[in-house]
């Protein structure tokens, strides 16, 4: 038994570290909200793992000799696989995460020790049973809840105190199903021509992220604070607005993202419009009329609304004379019948032009001179993974739109791919796993994506199995040759294919990078 213990417990500790870290990671990804985590869990991410661990626990409980071999192999493989997985959004080891992991470790140790004393025959089964469901993580969260609530309340009140001490601070909120992060960066760069500006960094777009930004980054000398506002359910935007009280709000788009939690496109729109409804009477709302759900919805009447777009003739700000080249994009801005020419940017795609238009409207409202706006646009760098373009030493062009794909954004990326100038014989290649979190419309949207790829690309690499049937059906509906459809179970497999197939002059579009762990 000593030998078995020397094998079992080190492997168990490794498996525990992998499993609980993963549970905490997903809990953090769901904003530490139990109901959100529960919806994610019920979508089927971990039931196979739970079933195998449960079977091992039963074998251990009945004393089956096969338990030792099966458990050792399973724990070693699972721990190795999980600990080496690189996630799109890695876990952030905040103090809250560290407290959660420490409490989980103490609870596990206490449970195993109690089993060893009172139920020694079943100690291995008890240890494994703790990992079947996210019991350890959720129990640790319950134990820590009073402390976390007190800490959060103190941080929140401290952030409110800082904002009250800066009554002249201009606060701009940005939300939308997509485009908000790019718009934030572009607006920051343009307003920085005249003001001292701070913005929420990275993806700090939750209430806690905004609180942290205020406490760590906002200083008395700042004049403008740009706040990105994300939402996964109704009330999320309102909660952030209650904290920062913006006077300018931008809604970049309303799309079929997170329909599993919002329920409908109307639910998405009403949540995004919480930003506009929170603006004061003298506030300014800036909305994208090229987004159909925005244009169709009734506009709030509590503030002044300015619109922008490319295709919608009713937009107050319209981009015209758009011309793409491999190195830059030029366009003009039409505003109240007047045409302002000479806008140049290194960014590609209509989506980026729309984001620049939103920034232009706000810059005009804050009296940033046109010449300074144009200078800033020329200097704006591409944001990594958001329709950024790179060229390799071998003459291959990479269009990286991998961050967070959606139907409208994908259509714009495919448009850029289709229009991209390339040498004769060079091929256009799309690598994508499709869209997720779209509820009942997911299959339809992924089939439409396949149809769009068929019109824009020469080779389609469909990654992962979750949307494969829908994308391939869309490709086939447009007569896309079967031999040009490459099915890859992971991005690693897709990359291996590309490494052997690409040649100079090829253009590769990466559309979304859904983690391989998503099944």
Short mmCIF file of C-alpha atoms in Angstrom, two decimals:
data_model
loop_
_atom_site.label_atom_id
_atom_site.label_comp_id
_atom_site.label_asym_id
_atom_site.label_seq_id
_atom_site.Cartn_x
_atom_site.Cartn_y
_atom_site.Cartn_z
CA UNK A 1 0.00 0.00 0.00
CA UNK A 2 2.93 2.34 0.62
CA UNK A 3 3.99 2.14 -3.01
CA UNK A 4 0.44 2.81 -4.19
CA UNK A 5 0.24 5.86 -1.91
CA UNK A 6 3.57 7.16 -3.18
CA UNK A 7 2.16 6.99 -6.70
CA UNK A 8 -1.43 8.07 -6.05
CA UNK A 9 -1.01 11.19 -3.91
CA UNK A 10 1.61 13.06 -5.99
CA UNK A 11 -0.48 12.41 -9.10
CA UNK A 12 -3.62 13.44 -7.24
CA UNK A 13 -2.02 16.73 -6.17
CA UNK A 14 -1.06 17.41 -9.80
CA UNK A 15 -4.57 16.58 -10.99
CA UNK A 16 -6.10 18.71 -8.22
CA UNK A 17 -3.93 21.67 -9.22
CA UNK A 18 -4.94 21.29 -12.87
CA UNK A 19 -8.66 20.76 -12.26
CA UNK A 20 -9.18 23.42 -9.59
CA UNK A 21 -7.09 25.96 -11.46
CA UNK A 22 -9.24 25.31 -14.52
CA UNK A 23 -12.44 25.70 -12.47
CA UNK A 24 -11.20 28.97 -10.96
CA UNK A 25 -10.07 30.15 -14.40
CA UNK A 26 -13.54 29.61 -15.86
CA UNK A 27 -15.12 31.17 -12.76
CA UNK A 28 -12.97 34.25 -13.29
CA UNK A 29 -13.86 34.25 -16.99
CA UNK A 30 -17.53 34.36 -15.93
CA UNK A 31 -16.92 37.42 -13.73
CA UNK A 32 -17.05 35.37 -10.50
CA UNK A 33 -20.82 35.02 -10.90
CA UNK A 34 -22.17 31.64 -9.90
CA UNK A 35 -25.21 31.86 -12.20
CA UNK A 36 -23.03 32.62 -15.23
CA UNK A 37 -20.63 29.85 -14.33
CA UNK A 38 -23.58 27.49 -13.93
CA UNK A 39 -24.85 28.30 -17.44
CA UNK A 40 -21.38 27.70 -18.84
CA UNK A 41 -21.01 24.42 -16.95
CA UNK A 42 -24.40 23.13 -18.09
CA UNK A 43 -23.37 23.71 -21.70
CA UNK A 44 -21.42 20.43 -21.39
CA UNK A 45 -17.80 21.47 -21.00
CA UNK A 46 -16.84 19.06 -18.22
CA UNK A 47 -19.32 16.19 -18.10
CA UNK A 48 -16.96 13.70 -19.76
CA UNK A 49 -14.25 14.47 -17.23
CA UNK A 50 -16.78 14.22 -14.41
CA UNK A 51 -18.03 10.84 -15.66
CA UNK A 52 -14.51 9.36 -15.80
CA UNK A 53 -13.56 10.67 -12.34
CA UNK A 54 -16.86 9.37 -10.93
CA UNK A 55 -16.15 5.92 -12.39
CA UNK A 56 -12.68 5.93 -10.84
CA UNK A 57 -14.14 6.97 -7.48
CA UNK A 58 -16.53 4.02 -7.61
CA UNK A 59 -13.68 1.62 -8.46
CA UNK A 60 -11.73 2.97 -5.52
CA UNK A 61 -14.69 2.67 -3.18
CA UNK A 62 -15.29 -1.00 -3.99
CA UNK A 63 -11.59 -1.83 -3.87
CA UNK A 64 -11.30 -2.96 -7.47
CA UNK A 65 -7.61 -3.68 -8.30
CA UNK A 66 -8.00 -1.93 -11.66
CA UNK A 67 -8.46 1.32 -9.77
CA UNK A 68 -4.74 1.88 -9.24
CA UNK A 69 -3.71 1.51 -12.87
CA UNK A 70 -6.63 3.41 -14.35
CA UNK A 71 -6.43 6.26 -11.83
CA UNK A 72 -2.67 6.68 -12.22
CA UNK A 73 -2.85 6.89 -16.02
CA UNK A 74 -5.90 9.14 -16.03
CA UNK A 75 -4.54 11.56 -13.43
CA UNK A 76 -1.17 11.82 -15.16
CA UNK A 77 -2.69 12.43 -18.59
CA UNK A 78 -5.32 14.91 -17.36
CA UNK A 79 -2.85 16.89 -15.25
CA UNK A 80 -0.29 17.05 -18.08
CA UNK A 81 -2.91 18.03 -20.65
CA UNK A 82 -4.51 20.75 -18.55
CA UNK A 83 -1.34 22.30 -17.13
CA UNK A 84 0.20 22.67 -20.59
CA UNK A 85 -2.91 24.14 -22.26
CA UNK A 86 -2.50 27.76 -23.38
CA UNK A 87 -5.77 29.67 -23.24
CA UNK A 88 -6.86 32.65 -25.30
CA UNK A 89 -7.55 34.51 -22.04
CA UNK A 90 -5.13 33.09 -19.46
CA UNK A 91 -5.98 33.08 -15.79
CA UNK A 92 -4.98 36.27 -13.99
CA UNK A 93 -3.60 35.56 -10.54
CA UNK A 94 -5.29 38.41 -8.73
CA UNK A 95 -5.48 38.46 -4.93
CA UNK A 96 -9.03 37.14 -5.20
CA UNK A 97 -7.88 34.17 -7.26
CA UNK A 98 -5.05 33.47 -4.84
CA UNK A 99 -7.46 33.57 -1.89
CA UNK A 100 -9.85 31.26 -3.74
CA UNK A 101 -7.11 28.73 -4.53
CA UNK A 102 -5.78 28.82 -0.97
CA UNK A 103 -9.25 28.26 0.52
CA UNK A 104 -9.91 25.44 -1.97
CA UNK A 105 -6.63 23.76 -0.96
CA UNK A 106 -7.47 24.02 2.74
CA UNK A 107 -10.98 22.63 2.22
CA UNK A 108 -9.65 19.73 0.17
CA UNK A 109 -6.97 18.93 2.74
CA UNK A 110 -9.58 19.02 5.53
CA UNK A 111 -11.99 16.75 3.63
CA UNK A 112 -9.27 14.20 2.76
CA UNK A 113 -7.94 14.24 6.34
CA UNK A 114 -11.44 13.66 7.73
CA UNK A 115 -11.94 10.76 5.31
CA UNK A 116 -8.59 9.26 6.29
CA UNK A 117 -9.62 9.32 9.97
CA UNK A 118 -13.27 8.30 9.79
CA UNK A 119 -13.56 6.50 6.42
CA UNK A 120 -10.05 5.18 5.66
CA UNK A 121 -11.34 2.57 3.22
CA UNK A 122 -12.92 5.26 1.07
CA UNK A 123 -10.29 8.00 1.30
CA UNK A 124 -9.26 7.62 -2.37
CA UNK A 125 -12.86 7.69 -3.52
CA UNK A 126 -13.57 10.79 -1.41
CA UNK A 127 -10.48 12.56 -2.78
CA UNK A 128 -11.50 11.88 -6.38
CA UNK A 129 -15.17 12.64 -5.72
CA UNK A 130 -14.15 16.19 -4.72
CA UNK A 131 -13.08 16.74 -8.35
CA UNK A 132 -16.12 15.27 -10.10
CA UNK A 133 -17.98 18.58 -10.05
CA UNK A 134 -16.55 22.03 -9.23
CA UNK A 135 -17.49 21.38 -5.60
CA UNK A 136 -14.17 22.50 -4.15
CA UNK A 137 -14.08 25.78 -6.05
CA UNK A 138 -17.73 26.65 -5.35
CA UNK A 139 -17.37 25.74 -1.67
CA UNK A 140 -14.29 27.94 -1.42
CA UNK A 141 -16.19 30.76 -3.07
CA UNK A 142 -19.03 30.36 -0.56
CA UNK A 143 -16.61 30.46 2.37
CA UNK A 144 -14.86 33.53 0.97
CA UNK A 145 -18.06 35.34 -0.04
CA UNK A 146 -18.41 37.62 3.03
CA UNK A 147 -14.75 38.65 2.83
CA UNK A 148 -14.90 39.23 -0.94
CA UNK A 149 -18.08 41.30 -0.61
CA UNK A 150 -16.43 43.52 2.01
CA UNK A 151 -13.29 43.96 -0.09
CA UNK A 152 -15.29 44.70 -3.25
CA UNK A 153 -17.46 47.23 -1.42
CA UNK A 154 -14.37 49.03 -0.11
CA UNK A 155 -12.74 49.13 -3.56
CA UNK A 156 -15.99 50.35 -5.15
CA UNK A 157 -16.44 53.15 -2.61
CA UNK A 158 -12.81 54.15 -3.01
CA UNK A 159 -13.27 54.40 -6.79
CA UNK A 160 -16.37 56.58 -6.24
CA UNK A 161 -14.35 58.80 -3.92
CA UNK A 162 -11.65 59.26 -6.57
CA UNK A 163 -14.22 60.19 -9.23
CA UNK A 164 -15.91 62.69 -6.89
CA UNK A 165 -12.56 64.37 -6.39
CA UNK A 166 -12.35 65.04 -10.17
CA UNK A 167 -15.60 66.91 -11.03
CA UNK A 168 -14.20 68.28 -14.32
CA UNK A 169 -13.24 64.85 -15.66
CA UNK A 170 -14.92 64.06 -19.00
CA UNK A 171 -16.04 60.40 -18.97
CA UNK A 172 -16.79 58.56 -22.22
CA UNK A 173 -18.42 55.13 -22.25
CA UNK A 174 -18.05 52.71 -25.16
CA UNK A 175 -20.06 49.54 -25.62
CA UNK A 176 -21.20 47.28 -28.44
CA UNK A 177 -21.32 43.66 -29.53
CA UNK A 178 -18.02 44.26 -31.32
CA UNK A 179 -15.72 47.14 -32.22
CA UNK A 180 -15.61 48.67 -28.75
CA UNK A 181 -11.97 47.87 -27.98
CA UNK A 182 -10.72 49.17 -31.33
CA UNK A 183 -12.87 52.30 -31.02
CA UNK A 184 -11.48 52.86 -27.52
CA UNK A 185 -7.89 52.75 -28.78
CA UNK A 186 -8.56 54.99 -31.78
CA UNK A 187 -10.45 57.54 -29.71
CA UNK A 188 -7.70 57.55 -27.11
CA UNK A 189 -5.06 58.31 -29.74
CA UNK A 190 -7.09 61.10 -31.37
CA UNK A 191 -8.16 62.82 -28.14
CA UNK A 192 -4.57 62.61 -26.87
CA UNK A 193 -3.73 65.30 -29.45
CA UNK A 194 -5.42 67.82 -27.16
CA UNK A 195 -6.20 66.20 -23.79
CA UNK A 196 -4.54 64.13 -21.13
CA UNK A 197 -6.43 60.86 -21.58
CA UNK A 198 -6.63 57.55 -19.72
CA UNK A 199 -8.57 54.48 -20.80
CA UNK A 200 -9.46 51.11 -19.33
CA UNK A 201 -6.57 48.80 -20.32
CA UNK A 202 -6.91 45.50 -22.12
CA UNK A 203 -10.27 43.90 -21.47
CA UNK A 204 -10.99 45.65 -18.17
CA UNK A 205 -14.61 46.13 -19.22
CA UNK A 206 -16.47 44.81 -16.17
CA UNK A 207 -17.41 46.80 -13.07
CA UNK A 208 -14.49 45.33 -11.13
CA UNK A 209 -12.14 46.03 -14.04
CA UNK A 210 -13.26 49.65 -14.18
CA UNK A 211 -12.88 49.98 -10.40
CA UNK A 212 -9.35 48.68 -10.67
CA UNK A 213 -8.55 51.09 -13.51
CA UNK A 214 -9.80 54.06 -11.49
CA UNK A 215 -7.77 53.11 -8.43
CA UNK A 216 -4.57 52.18 -10.26
CA UNK A 217 -4.47 54.36 -13.38
CA UNK A 218 -6.67 57.44 -13.02
CA UNK A 219 -4.66 60.46 -11.79
CA UNK A 220 -5.66 64.06 -10.92
CA UNK A 221 -4.02 65.43 -14.08
CA UNK A 222 -6.23 63.35 -16.42
CA UNK A 223 -8.90 65.27 -18.32
CA UNK A 224 -10.69 62.44 -20.18
CA UNK A 225 -11.49 58.91 -19.03
CA UNK A 226 -12.53 56.40 -21.73
CA UNK A 227 -14.39 53.41 -20.28
CA UNK A 228 -14.98 50.24 -22.27
CA UNK A 229 -18.17 48.54 -21.05
CA UNK A 230 -18.75 44.85 -21.66
CA UNK A 231 -21.93 42.89 -20.96
CA UNK A 232 -22.98 39.26 -20.81
CA UNK A 233 -26.40 39.86 -19.30
CA UNK A 234 -28.89 42.67 -18.79
CA UNK A 235 -27.94 45.27 -16.22
CA UNK A 236 -24.17 44.93 -16.72
CA UNK A 237 -23.82 48.25 -18.57
CA UNK A 238 -26.13 50.04 -16.14
CA UNK A 239 -23.99 48.83 -13.25
CA UNK A 240 -20.85 50.38 -14.76
CA UNK A 241 -22.70 53.60 -15.61
CA UNK A 242 -23.91 53.90 -12.01
CA UNK A 243 -20.25 53.95 -11.02
CA UNK A 244 -18.68 56.30 -13.59
CA UNK A 245 -21.69 58.40 -14.75
CA UNK A 246 -20.55 59.08 -18.36
CA UNK A 247 -21.55 62.19 -20.29
CA UNK A 248 -20.70 60.76 -23.73
CA UNK A 249 -21.62 57.26 -24.87
CA UNK A 250 -20.76 55.30 -28.03
CA UNK A 251 -22.68 52.21 -29.18
CA UNK A 252 -20.54 50.58 -31.86
CA UNK A 253 -22.91 47.78 -32.89
CA UNK A 254 -25.63 45.39 -31.78
CA UNK A 255 -25.16 41.81 -32.97
CA UNK A 256 -26.03 38.22 -32.16
CA UNK A 257 -23.41 37.79 -29.47
CA UNK A 258 -24.17 36.04 -26.15
CA UNK A 259 -27.74 35.28 -27.24
CA UNK A 260 -27.70 32.35 -24.83
CA UNK A 261 -27.80 34.87 -21.97
CA UNK A 262 -29.57 37.83 -23.60
CA UNK A 263 -32.27 35.69 -25.16
CA UNK A 264 -32.85 37.82 -28.27
CA UNK A 265 -31.37 40.59 -30.37
CA UNK A 266 -33.81 42.95 -28.65
CA UNK A 267 -32.26 41.91 -25.35
CA UNK A 268 -28.80 42.71 -26.67
CA UNK A 269 -29.95 46.13 -27.93
CA UNK A 270 -31.69 47.09 -24.71
CA UNK A 271 -28.56 46.16 -22.75
CA UNK A 272 -26.23 48.18 -24.97
CA UNK A 273 -28.64 51.11 -24.90
CA UNK A 274 -28.35 51.17 -21.10
CA UNK A 275 -25.32 53.35 -21.78
CA UNK A 276 -27.36 55.92 -23.73
CA UNK A 277 -30.16 55.88 -21.17
CA UNK A 278 -27.66 56.66 -18.41
CA UNK A 279 -26.45 59.87 -20.11
CA UNK A 280 -27.56 63.25 -18.72
CA UNK A 281 -29.78 65.68 -20.64
CA UNK A 282 -26.76 67.56 -21.94
CA UNK A 283 -25.00 64.29 -22.78
CA UNK A 284 -24.06 63.00 -26.23
CA UNK A 285 -24.88 59.56 -27.64
CA UNK A 286 -22.98 58.33 -30.72
CA UNK A 287 -24.50 55.33 -32.56
CA UNK A 288 -23.62 53.23 -35.60
CA UNK A 289 -26.50 53.22 -38.11
CA UNK A 290 -24.78 50.56 -40.25
CA UNK A 291 -25.74 48.15 -37.48
CA UNK A 292 -29.30 47.18 -38.43
CA UNK A 293 -30.37 46.44 -34.88
CA UNK A 294 -29.21 49.90 -33.81
CA UNK A 295 -30.89 51.67 -36.72
CA UNK A 296 -34.20 49.83 -36.22
CA UNK A 297 -34.43 50.36 -32.50
CA UNK A 298 -36.07 53.49 -31.02
CA UNK A 299 -33.43 55.97 -29.89
CA UNK A 300 -33.44 57.21 -26.28
CA UNK A 301 -34.86 60.70 -25.90
CA UNK A 302 -32.94 61.70 -22.80
CA UNK A 303 -29.85 63.04 -24.63
CA UNK A 304 -28.62 64.32 -27.99
CA UNK A 305 -27.89 61.52 -30.50
CA UNK A 306 -25.37 61.67 -33.36
CA UNK A 307 -25.12 58.79 -35.83
CA UNK A 308 -22.39 57.51 -38.11
CA UNK A 309 -22.12 54.95 -40.90
CA UNK A 310 -20.92 54.10 -44.36
CA UNK A 311 -23.96 52.53 -46.03
CA UNK A 312 -26.80 54.32 -44.24
CA UNK A 313 -27.57 57.65 -45.95
CA UNK A 314 -29.30 58.93 -42.79
CA UNK A 315 -26.08 58.89 -40.79
CA UNK A 316 -24.85 62.28 -39.56
CA UNK A 317 -21.24 61.22 -40.20
CA UNK A 318 -20.57 59.18 -43.36
CA UNK A 319 -17.34 57.79 -44.75
CA UNK A 320 -17.08 58.13 -48.53
CA UNK A 321 -14.41 57.79 -51.24
CA UNK A 322 -12.94 54.77 -49.43
CA UNK A 323 -9.88 53.32 -51.17
CA UNK A 324 -7.85 50.34 -49.93
CA UNK A 325 -4.21 49.67 -50.82
CA UNK A 326 -1.85 47.07 -49.30
CA UNK A 327 -0.25 49.76 -47.14
CA UNK A 328 -3.03 52.23 -46.27
CA UNK A 329 -6.68 53.24 -46.54
CA UNK A 330 -7.91 56.67 -47.55
CA UNK A 331 -11.40 58.11 -47.13
CA UNK A 332 -13.41 61.29 -46.76
CA UNK A 333 -15.91 62.29 -44.07
CA UNK A 334 -19.25 63.78 -45.03
CA UNK A 335 -20.90 65.83 -42.28
CA UNK A 336 -24.02 67.98 -42.75
CA UNK A 337 -23.41 68.28 -46.48
CA UNK A 338 -19.78 69.31 -46.06
CA UNK A 339 -17.04 66.98 -47.32
CA UNK A 340 -13.80 66.67 -45.38
CA UNK A 341 -11.17 64.90 -47.48
CA UNK A 342 -7.66 63.63 -46.86
CA UNK A 343 -8.16 61.05 -44.10
CA UNK A 344 -5.47 58.35 -44.22
CA UNK A 345 -4.92 55.33 -41.99
CA UNK A 346 -2.86 52.14 -41.98
CA UNK A 347 -5.93 50.24 -40.78
CA UNK A 348 -7.90 48.00 -43.13
CA UNK A 349 -11.57 47.11 -43.40
CA UNK A 350 -14.90 48.93 -43.21
CA UNK A 351 -15.16 48.01 -39.55
CA UNK A 352 -12.10 50.05 -38.72
CA UNK A 353 -13.39 52.97 -40.80
CA UNK A 354 -16.62 52.87 -38.78
CA UNK A 355 -14.63 52.87 -35.55
CA UNK A 356 -12.65 55.88 -36.75
CA UNK A 357 -15.90 57.66 -37.64
CA UNK A 358 -17.18 57.20 -34.10
CA UNK A 359 -13.93 58.64 -32.78
CA UNK A 360 -14.20 61.55 -35.22
CA UNK A 361 -17.70 62.43 -34.00
CA UNK A 362 -16.55 62.53 -30.38
CA UNK A 363 -13.38 64.43 -31.27
CA UNK A 364 -15.48 67.08 -33.02
CA UNK A 365 -17.72 67.34 -29.96
CA UNK A 366 -14.64 67.89 -27.78
CA UNK A 367 -13.18 70.46 -30.21
CA UNK A 368 -10.14 68.52 -31.41
CA UNK A 369 -9.04 70.31 -34.63
CA UNK A 370 -9.43 68.39 -37.88
CA UNK A 371 -5.70 68.60 -38.68
CA UNK A 372 -4.85 66.98 -35.35
CA UNK A 373 -7.43 64.26 -35.93
CA UNK A 374 -5.91 63.41 -39.31
CA UNK A 375 -2.40 63.38 -37.90
CA UNK A 376 -3.44 60.98 -35.16
CA UNK A 377 -5.20 58.65 -37.64
CA UNK A 378 -2.06 58.40 -39.76
CA UNK A 379 -0.11 57.31 -36.70
CA UNK A 380 -2.60 54.77 -35.30
CA UNK A 381 -1.08 51.30 -35.21
CA UNK A 382 -3.00 48.15 -35.91
CA UNK A 383 -4.34 46.38 -32.82
CA UNK A 384 -3.10 42.82 -32.59
CA UNK A 385 -5.66 40.15 -33.56
CA UNK A 386 -8.21 42.76 -34.75
CA UNK A 387 -7.89 42.75 -38.53
CA UNK A 388 -4.16 43.47 -38.27
CA UNK A 389 -2.00 42.77 -41.31
CA UNK A 390 1.49 41.29 -41.17
CA UNK A 391 3.88 40.19 -43.88
CA UNK A 392 6.34 37.36 -43.31
CA UNK A 393 9.87 37.14 -44.64
CA UNK A 394 8.66 34.48 -47.07
CA UNK A 395 6.22 36.87 -48.77
CA UNK A 396 3.09 35.54 -47.07
CA UNK A 397 0.49 38.05 -45.84
CA UNK A 398 -1.32 37.30 -42.57
CA UNK A 399 -4.65 39.01 -41.88
CA UNK A 400 -5.15 38.44 -38.16
CA UNK A 401 -8.78 38.85 -37.10
CA UNK A 402 -8.55 36.16 -34.45
CA UNK A 403 -9.65 37.97 -31.30
CA UNK A 404 -13.44 37.73 -31.18
CA UNK A 405 -15.30 36.82 -34.29
CA UNK A 406 -18.89 37.77 -35.13
CA UNK A 407 -20.90 37.66 -38.37
CA UNK A 408 -20.57 41.36 -39.22
CA UNK A 409 -16.87 41.51 -38.38
CA UNK A 410 -16.19 38.31 -40.31
CA UNK A 411 -17.99 39.72 -43.37
CA UNK A 412 -15.74 42.79 -43.25
CA UNK A 413 -12.62 40.64 -42.88
CA UNK A 414 -13.67 38.50 -45.85
CA UNK A 415 -14.22 41.67 -47.86
CA UNK A 416 -10.64 42.75 -47.11
CA UNK A 417 -9.38 39.29 -48.08
CA UNK A 418 -11.37 39.29 -51.31
CA UNK A 419 -10.09 42.72 -52.35
CA UNK A 420 -6.49 42.14 -51.27
CA UNK A 421 -3.98 42.65 -54.06
CA UNK A 422 -1.75 39.61 -54.51
CA UNK A 423 0.55 38.09 -57.19
CA UNK A 424 -0.90 35.91 -59.94
CA UNK A 425 -1.30 32.36 -58.70
CA UNK A 426 -1.25 33.31 -55.00
CA UNK A 427 -4.10 31.90 -52.96
CA UNK A 428 -6.48 33.32 -50.37
CA UNK A 429 -6.80 31.03 -47.34
CA UNK A 430 -9.25 31.25 -44.44
CA UNK A 431 -8.64 29.54 -41.10
CA UNK A 432 -11.64 29.57 -38.75
CA UNK A 433 -13.60 27.58 -36.16
CA UNK A 434 -16.69 29.75 -36.70
CA UNK A 435 -18.88 31.53 -34.16
CA UNK A 436 -20.09 30.44 -30.73
CA UNK A 437 -22.49 31.63 -28.01
CA UNK A 438 -25.24 32.42 -30.53
CA UNK A 439 -27.99 30.16 -29.29
CA UNK A 440 -30.44 28.96 -31.92
CA UNK A 441 -28.90 31.18 -34.64
CA UNK A 442 -25.43 29.63 -34.35
CA UNK A 443 -25.89 27.03 -37.10
CA UNK A 444 -27.46 29.56 -39.47
CA UNK A 445 -24.69 32.11 -38.94
CA UNK A 446 -21.94 29.56 -39.40
CA UNK A 447 -23.54 28.29 -42.60
CA UNK A 448 -23.62 31.90 -43.84
CA UNK A 449 -19.95 32.20 -42.87
CA UNK A 450 -19.20 29.20 -45.08
CA UNK A 451 -21.03 30.85 -47.96
CA UNK A 452 -19.00 34.02 -47.44
CA UNK A 453 -15.74 32.09 -47.38
CA UNK A 454 -16.68 30.37 -50.64
CA UNK A 455 -16.91 33.76 -52.35
CA UNK A 456 -13.70 35.20 -50.89
CA UNK A 457 -11.21 32.34 -50.51
CA UNK A 458 -9.46 29.62 -52.48
CA UNK A 459 -8.84 27.30 -49.51
CA UNK A 460 -10.96 26.92 -46.35
CA UNK A 461 -9.48 25.37 -43.20
CA UNK A 462 -12.30 24.55 -40.77
CA UNK A 463 -10.90 24.17 -37.25
CA UNK A 464 -12.56 22.22 -34.43
CA UNK A 465 -15.75 20.18 -34.79
CA UNK A 466 -18.25 22.41 -33.03
CA UNK A 467 -19.31 24.32 -36.19
CA UNK A 468 -17.80 22.11 -38.87
CA UNK A 469 -21.03 20.76 -40.38
CA UNK A 470 -22.60 24.21 -40.68
CA UNK A 471 -19.54 25.85 -42.29
CA UNK A 472 -19.00 22.97 -44.71
CA UNK A 473 -22.69 23.04 -45.66
CA UNK A 474 -22.37 26.74 -46.47
CA UNK A 475 -19.26 26.11 -48.56
CA UNK A 476 -20.97 23.31 -50.46
CA UNK A 477 -24.06 25.45 -51.08
CA UNK A 478 -21.87 27.85 -53.06
CA UNK A 479 -20.15 25.09 -55.00
CA UNK A 480 -16.83 25.33 -53.17
CA UNK A 481 -14.61 22.40 -54.27
CA UNK A 482 -14.47 19.63 -51.66
CA UNK A 483 -10.72 19.14 -52.17
CA UNK A 484 -10.10 22.71 -51.03
CA UNK A 485 -11.86 22.17 -47.68
CA UNK A 486 -9.36 21.17 -44.99
CA UNK A 487 -10.80 19.79 -41.76
CA UNK A 488 -8.55 20.25 -38.72
CA UNK A 489 -9.36 19.20 -35.17
CA UNK A 490 -7.14 21.89 -33.64
CA UNK A 491 -5.23 25.04 -34.52
CA UNK A 492 -2.02 23.06 -34.09
CA UNK A 493 -3.20 20.69 -36.84
CA UNK A 494 -4.22 23.63 -39.03
CA UNK A 495 -0.83 25.28 -38.51
CA UNK A 496 0.95 22.06 -39.43
CA UNK A 497 -1.00 21.91 -42.70
CA UNK A 498 -0.24 25.56 -43.50
CA UNK A 499 3.45 25.12 -42.80
CA UNK A 500 3.66 22.59 -45.61
CA UNK A 501 1.17 24.13 -48.03
CA UNK A 502 1.79 27.91 -48.06
CA UNK A 503 3.86 29.60 -50.72
CA UNK A 504 5.06 33.14 -51.37
CA UNK A 505 2.28 35.60 -52.17
CA UNK A 506 -0.46 33.69 -50.33
CA UNK A 507 -2.83 35.66 -48.09
CA UNK A 508 -4.07 33.92 -44.92
CA UNK A 509 -7.02 35.18 -42.87
CA UNK A 510 -7.33 33.94 -39.28
CA UNK A 511 -10.96 34.49 -38.31
CA UNK A 512 -11.54 33.79 -34.62
CA UNK A 513 -9.32 31.61 -32.44
CA UNK A 514 -11.86 29.64 -30.45
CA UNK A 515 -9.81 27.58 -27.97
CA UNK A 516 -9.27 23.94 -28.88
CA UNK A 517 -10.75 23.05 -25.47
CA UNK A 518 -14.17 24.34 -26.59
CA UNK A 519 -16.25 21.33 -27.58
#
